[in-house]
Coordinates of C-alpha atoms in Angstrom, one line a residue:
M12 CA 102.0 92.8 84.0
N13 CA 101.3 92.2 87.7
A14 CA 104.2 89.6 89.0
P15 CA 102.7 87.0 91.0
A16 CA 103.4 87.2 95.1
T17 CA 105.9 84.2 94.7
D18 CA 107.8 84.5 91.7
L19 CA 108.9 81.4 90.3
D20 CA 109.2 78.9 87.0
R21 CA 109.2 82.1 84.6
T22 CA 111.2 83.9 82.6
V23 CA 111.3 88.0 81.7
N24 CA 112.8 89.6 78.6
F25 CA 113.8 93.3 78.8
T26 CA 115.8 95.5 76.5
I27 CA 117.8 98.6 77.6
P28 CA 117.8 101.0 74.2
A29 CA 120.0 103.5 75.8
R30 CA 122.7 100.7 76.4
H31 CA 122.0 98.9 73.3
A32 CA 121.4 96.1 75.4
R33 CA 119.0 93.2 75.9
G34 CA 118.6 91.0 78.9
R35 CA 116.6 88.2 80.4
I36 CA 116.2 87.1 84.0
A37 CA 115.1 83.9 85.0
R38 CA 113.8 81.8 88.3
I39 CA 112.8 78.4 88.7
G40 CA 111.7 76.6 91.6
P41 CA 109.0 73.7 91.4
V42 CA 109.9 73.0 88.0
L43 CA 113.6 72.5 89.5
D44 CA 112.2 70.7 92.7
R45 CA 110.5 68.1 90.2
I46 CA 113.4 67.5 88.0
L47 CA 115.9 67.0 90.9
S48 CA 113.4 64.7 92.9
A49 CA 113.8 62.3 89.8
H50 CA 117.4 61.3 91.2
A51 CA 118.8 61.4 94.4
Y52 CA 121.8 63.9 93.7
P53 CA 124.6 65.1 96.1
A54 CA 124.7 68.4 96.7
P55 CA 127.5 69.6 94.6
I56 CA 125.7 67.7 91.5
E57 CA 122.3 69.5 92.7
A58 CA 123.9 72.8 92.3
L59 CA 125.5 71.9 89.0
L60 CA 122.3 70.8 87.7
A61 CA 120.4 73.9 88.8
E62 CA 122.8 76.1 87.4
A63 CA 122.5 74.2 84.1
L64 CA 118.9 74.3 84.0
T65 CA 118.5 77.9 85.1
L66 CA 121.1 78.7 81.9
T67 CA 119.0 76.5 79.9
A68 CA 116.0 78.5 80.9
L69 CA 117.6 81.6 80.0
L70 CA 119.0 80.8 76.7
G71 CA 116.1 78.6 75.4
S72 CA 113.7 81.6 75.8
T73 CA 115.6 83.5 73.3
L74 CA 114.1 81.2 70.7
K75 CA 111.6 82.7 68.2
D76 CA 110.5 79.6 67.1
A77 CA 107.7 78.2 69.5
G78 CA 108.6 74.8 68.4
G79 CA 112.5 75.0 68.7
Q80 CA 114.6 73.6 71.1
L81 CA 117.6 74.4 73.0
T82 CA 120.2 71.5 74.3
L83 CA 123.0 72.3 76.6
Q84 CA 125.2 69.4 77.0
A85 CA 128.6 69.3 79.1
Q86 CA 130.7 66.4 78.6
A87 CA 134.1 65.1 79.7
Q88 CA 136.7 62.4 78.9
G89 CA 137.8 61.2 82.5
G90 CA 136.0 63.5 84.6
I91 CA 133.8 62.9 87.6
V92 CA 131.1 64.5 85.5
S93 CA 131.0 62.3 82.2
L94 CA 127.8 63.9 81.1
L95 CA 125.3 66.6 81.6
V96 CA 122.4 67.5 79.4
C97 CA 119.5 69.8 79.6
D98 CA 117.2 71.0 77.1
Y99 CA 114.3 73.8 76.6
K100 CA 111.4 73.3 74.0
G101 CA 108.2 75.5 74.4
G102 CA 108.8 76.2 77.8
E103 CA 109.3 73.1 79.0
L104 CA 112.7 71.9 80.9
R105 CA 114.3 68.6 81.6
G106 CA 118.0 67.7 82.7
Y107 CA 120.2 65.0 84.2
V108 CA 123.9 64.4 85.1
Q109 CA 125.9 61.3 85.1
F110 CA 128.7 61.2 87.6
D111 CA 131.2 58.9 89.5
G112 CA 129.8 59.0 93.0
E113 CA 132.8 57.4 94.8
R114 CA 135.3 60.0 93.0
L115 CA 132.8 62.9 94.0
A116 CA 132.8 61.7 97.4
E117 CA 136.6 62.4 97.6
L118 CA 136.3 66.0 96.6
G119 CA 134.5 67.6 99.5
D120 CA 131.5 69.8 99.7
N121 CA 132.4 72.6 97.1
P122 CA 134.4 71.0 93.9
S123 CA 135.8 73.4 91.2
L124 CA 134.0 73.0 87.8
Y125 CA 137.6 71.7 86.6
A126 CA 137.6 69.2 89.4
L127 CA 134.1 67.8 88.5
F128 CA 134.7 68.1 84.5
N129 CA 138.5 68.1 83.9
Q130 CA 139.2 68.7 80.4
G131 CA 135.6 69.0 79.4
H132 CA 133.7 70.9 76.6
L133 CA 130.2 72.8 76.7
A134 CA 127.9 72.5 73.5
M135 CA 124.7 74.7 72.8
T136 CA 122.6 73.2 70.0
F137 CA 119.6 75.3 68.7
D138 CA 117.3 73.5 66.6
Q139 CA 114.8 75.8 64.6
A140 CA 111.4 73.5 64.1
T141 CA 110.0 75.9 61.3
S142 CA 113.2 76.0 59.1
G143 CA 114.8 72.5 60.3
E144 CA 118.0 74.7 60.9
R145 CA 120.4 73.5 63.5
Y146 CA 123.2 75.4 64.8
Q147 CA 125.8 74.3 67.5
G148 CA 128.7 75.7 69.1
I149 CA 131.2 74.1 71.2
V150 CA 133.8 75.6 73.6
P151 CA 135.8 74.4 76.6
L152 CA 134.8 74.2 80.0
D153 CA 137.2 77.0 81.1
G154 CA 136.5 79.3 84.0
E155 CA 135.4 78.9 87.5
S156 CA 131.6 78.2 86.4
L157 CA 129.0 77.2 83.9
A158 CA 128.5 81.0 83.6
Q159 CA 132.1 81.6 82.5
A160 CA 132.0 78.8 80.1
A161 CA 128.6 80.1 78.6
E162 CA 130.0 83.6 78.3
N163 CA 133.3 82.1 76.5
Y164 CA 130.8 80.4 74.1
F165 CA 129.1 83.7 73.2
D166 CA 132.4 85.6 72.9
Q167 CA 134.1 83.0 70.7
S168 CA 131.1 81.6 68.5
E169 CA 128.7 84.7 68.5
Q170 CA 131.1 87.6 69.1
I171 CA 128.6 89.0 71.2
P172 CA 129.8 90.7 74.8
S173 CA 127.8 88.9 77.2
L174 CA 127.2 88.6 81.4
I175 CA 125.7 85.5 82.8
R176 CA 124.8 85.3 86.6
L177 CA 123.6 81.8 87.7
G178 CA 123.3 80.4 91.3
M179 CA 120.9 78.3 93.7
G180 CA 119.5 79.1 96.7
R181 CA 116.6 77.7 99.2
D182 CA 113.3 78.8 99.6
A183 CA 111.7 78.8 103.2
D184 CA 111.0 75.0 103.3
G185 CA 114.4 74.2 101.9
R186 CA 113.5 73.4 98.6
C187 CA 116.2 74.5 95.7
V188 CA 115.5 77.8 93.7
G189 CA 117.7 78.6 90.6
G190 CA 118.0 82.4 89.5
G191 CA 119.9 83.6 86.6
L192 CA 120.5 86.7 84.8
F193 CA 121.7 87.2 80.9
L194 CA 122.4 90.2 79.3
Q195 CA 123.9 91.1 76.0
H196 CA 125.3 93.9 74.0
L197 CA 123.3 94.7 70.8
P198 CA 125.3 97.1 68.4
E199 CA 122.3 98.5 67.1
G200 CA 120.0 98.5 70.1
E201 CA 116.7 96.9 70.4
E202 CA 113.0 98.4 70.4
G203 CA 110.0 97.5 71.3
G204 CA 107.9 96.2 74.3
E205 CA 106.4 97.8 77.6
R206 CA 108.2 100.8 79.2
L207 CA 109.0 99.6 82.8
H208 CA 110.5 102.9 83.6
G209 CA 112.5 106.2 82.3
R210 CA 115.3 108.7 83.4
G211 CA 118.0 109.9 81.6
D212 CA 121.6 109.3 80.6
R213 CA 123.4 106.9 78.0
P214 CA 126.3 104.6 79.3
E215 CA 128.4 102.2 77.3
W216 CA 128.1 98.3 77.4
A217 CA 130.9 98.3 79.9
Q218 CA 128.7 100.2 82.4
G219 CA 125.8 98.1 81.9
E220 CA 127.9 94.8 82.3
G221 CA 129.3 96.4 85.4
L222 CA 125.7 97.0 86.8
G223 CA 124.7 93.6 86.0
A224 CA 127.4 92.0 87.8
T225 CA 126.4 93.3 91.1
M226 CA 123.3 91.4 90.9
G227 CA 123.2 89.0 94.0
I228 CA 122.6 85.4 93.8
D229 CA 120.6 85.4 96.9
E230 CA 118.5 88.3 95.0
L231 CA 118.0 86.1 91.9
A232 CA 117.1 83.2 93.9
D233 CA 114.8 84.8 96.4
P234 CA 111.0 84.0 95.1
A235 CA 109.6 86.8 97.2
I236 CA 111.2 89.2 94.8
P237 CA 109.6 89.9 91.6
L238 CA 111.9 89.6 88.5
E239 CA 110.6 93.1 87.4
T240 CA 111.8 94.3 90.6
L241 CA 115.6 92.8 90.0
V242 CA 115.3 94.7 86.8
W243 CA 114.3 97.9 88.4
R244 CA 116.9 97.5 90.9
L245 CA 119.6 97.0 88.4
F246 CA 118.8 99.9 85.7
N247 CA 116.5 102.4 87.6
E248 CA 118.7 105.4 86.3
E249 CA 118.2 104.8 82.9
D250 CA 116.8 106.4 80.0
E251 CA 114.0 103.4 79.7
V252 CA 113.8 99.9 80.1
R253 CA 111.3 98.0 77.9
V254 CA 109.8 94.7 79.2
L255 CA 109.1 92.3 76.0
G256 CA 107.1 89.6 78.1
G257 CA 108.8 86.5 78.9
A258 CA 107.7 82.4 79.2
D259 CA 106.2 80.3 81.7
L260 CA 108.3 77.2 82.6
T261 CA 107.1 73.8 83.2
R262 CA 109.0 70.3 83.7
G263 CA 108.7 68.4 80.8
C264 CA 109.9 65.0 79.9
R265 CA 108.8 63.9 76.2
C266 CA 109.2 59.9 77.3
D267 CA 106.2 57.7 76.7
A268 CA 105.5 54.1 76.0
G269 CA 104.1 54.9 72.7
Y270 CA 107.3 56.8 71.2
I271 CA 109.8 54.2 72.9
E272 CA 107.6 51.3 71.1
S273 CA 108.0 53.3 67.9
V274 CA 111.7 53.5 68.5
L275 CA 112.3 49.9 69.2
A276 CA 110.1 48.6 66.4
K277 CA 112.8 49.9 64.0
F278 CA 115.2 47.3 65.5
S279 CA 115.1 43.8 63.9
A280 CA 113.4 41.1 65.8
E281 CA 116.6 39.3 66.6
D282 CA 118.0 42.6 68.1
R283 CA 114.8 43.1 70.0
A284 CA 114.9 39.5 71.6
E285 CA 118.6 40.2 72.9
M286 CA 117.4 43.5 74.5
A287 CA 114.4 41.2 76.2
E288 CA 114.4 39.4 79.6
D289 CA 111.6 37.1 79.9
G290 CA 110.0 38.8 77.1
V291 CA 110.0 42.3 78.0
I292 CA 112.6 45.2 77.1
K293 CA 112.9 47.5 80.0
V294 CA 113.5 50.9 78.9
D295 CA 114.6 53.6 81.7
C296 CA 114.3 57.6 81.0
A297 CA 117.4 59.1 82.1
F298 CA 115.7 62.5 82.7
C299 CA 112.6 61.5 84.7
A300 CA 113.7 58.1 85.9
K301 CA 110.5 56.4 84.8
A302 CA 110.7 52.7 83.8
F303 CA 109.0 51.3 80.8
P304 CA 108.5 47.7 80.7
I305 CA 107.5 47.0 76.8
A306 CA 106.5 43.6 75.8
L307 CA 107.8 41.9 72.7
A308 CA 104.5 40.8 71.8
D309 CA 103.3 44.4 71.5
L310 CA 105.9 45.3 68.9
N311 CA 105.0 44.9 65.4

């Protein structure tokens, strides 16, 4: 598969049989720009959401159910950030952040994760469309970054050693680019896929984790470097690395007037009257910042 000259808005999956490891690498650009442009986020919140969306792309692309959905939610009581929500469904990403702008302005340009969330927690919810099954894990927002909190999730909830690298950069025009690497140990290894390269030795997971940790944020967020090239740079001395395809990413928001009308129709006429002003209920989508004026007369 030939990677595009400017490699953005996609994920690549790979396995390393000799290390009993699987990995995913993601980079988002125009998709991220569209999501961020819906709100005038200050720089620290912009960076936080960029990392969260990149993490969501990495984890969401693990879903084998095409109609499945991953929801990533970070929440705090009394934190500057009260809520961060991102989700992934069929390659579509969306996300938003609720925060206290006045308190944020007092923190400076590079606040810590603890400063933003205080005693927060991170929840990951996997919904399988085919089976209807739902699985959720919750861990404290410990550590210095969302990546560390997510690693704690897999260590505590899944008992799977994992490495996650996340970061944000900017392209030549100053637009945000998010990049991430997700590497996991598989006790039984994993087979299949297109061979990317081959050589010879059989290191342990700790060695693979150490190599993954050397991946720079500047490389992950550089649209000029194909994602396959990043995998090659990390593991070029491996026995083999197998590419398993990936996913194209788009900005998706599932809000529309018809859906909102169907939700409002479930309320009583009295409740709808209380919501309305001058015969119109105004509904705002937190994800895309679109406003939907719904006339009472249009509701059954």
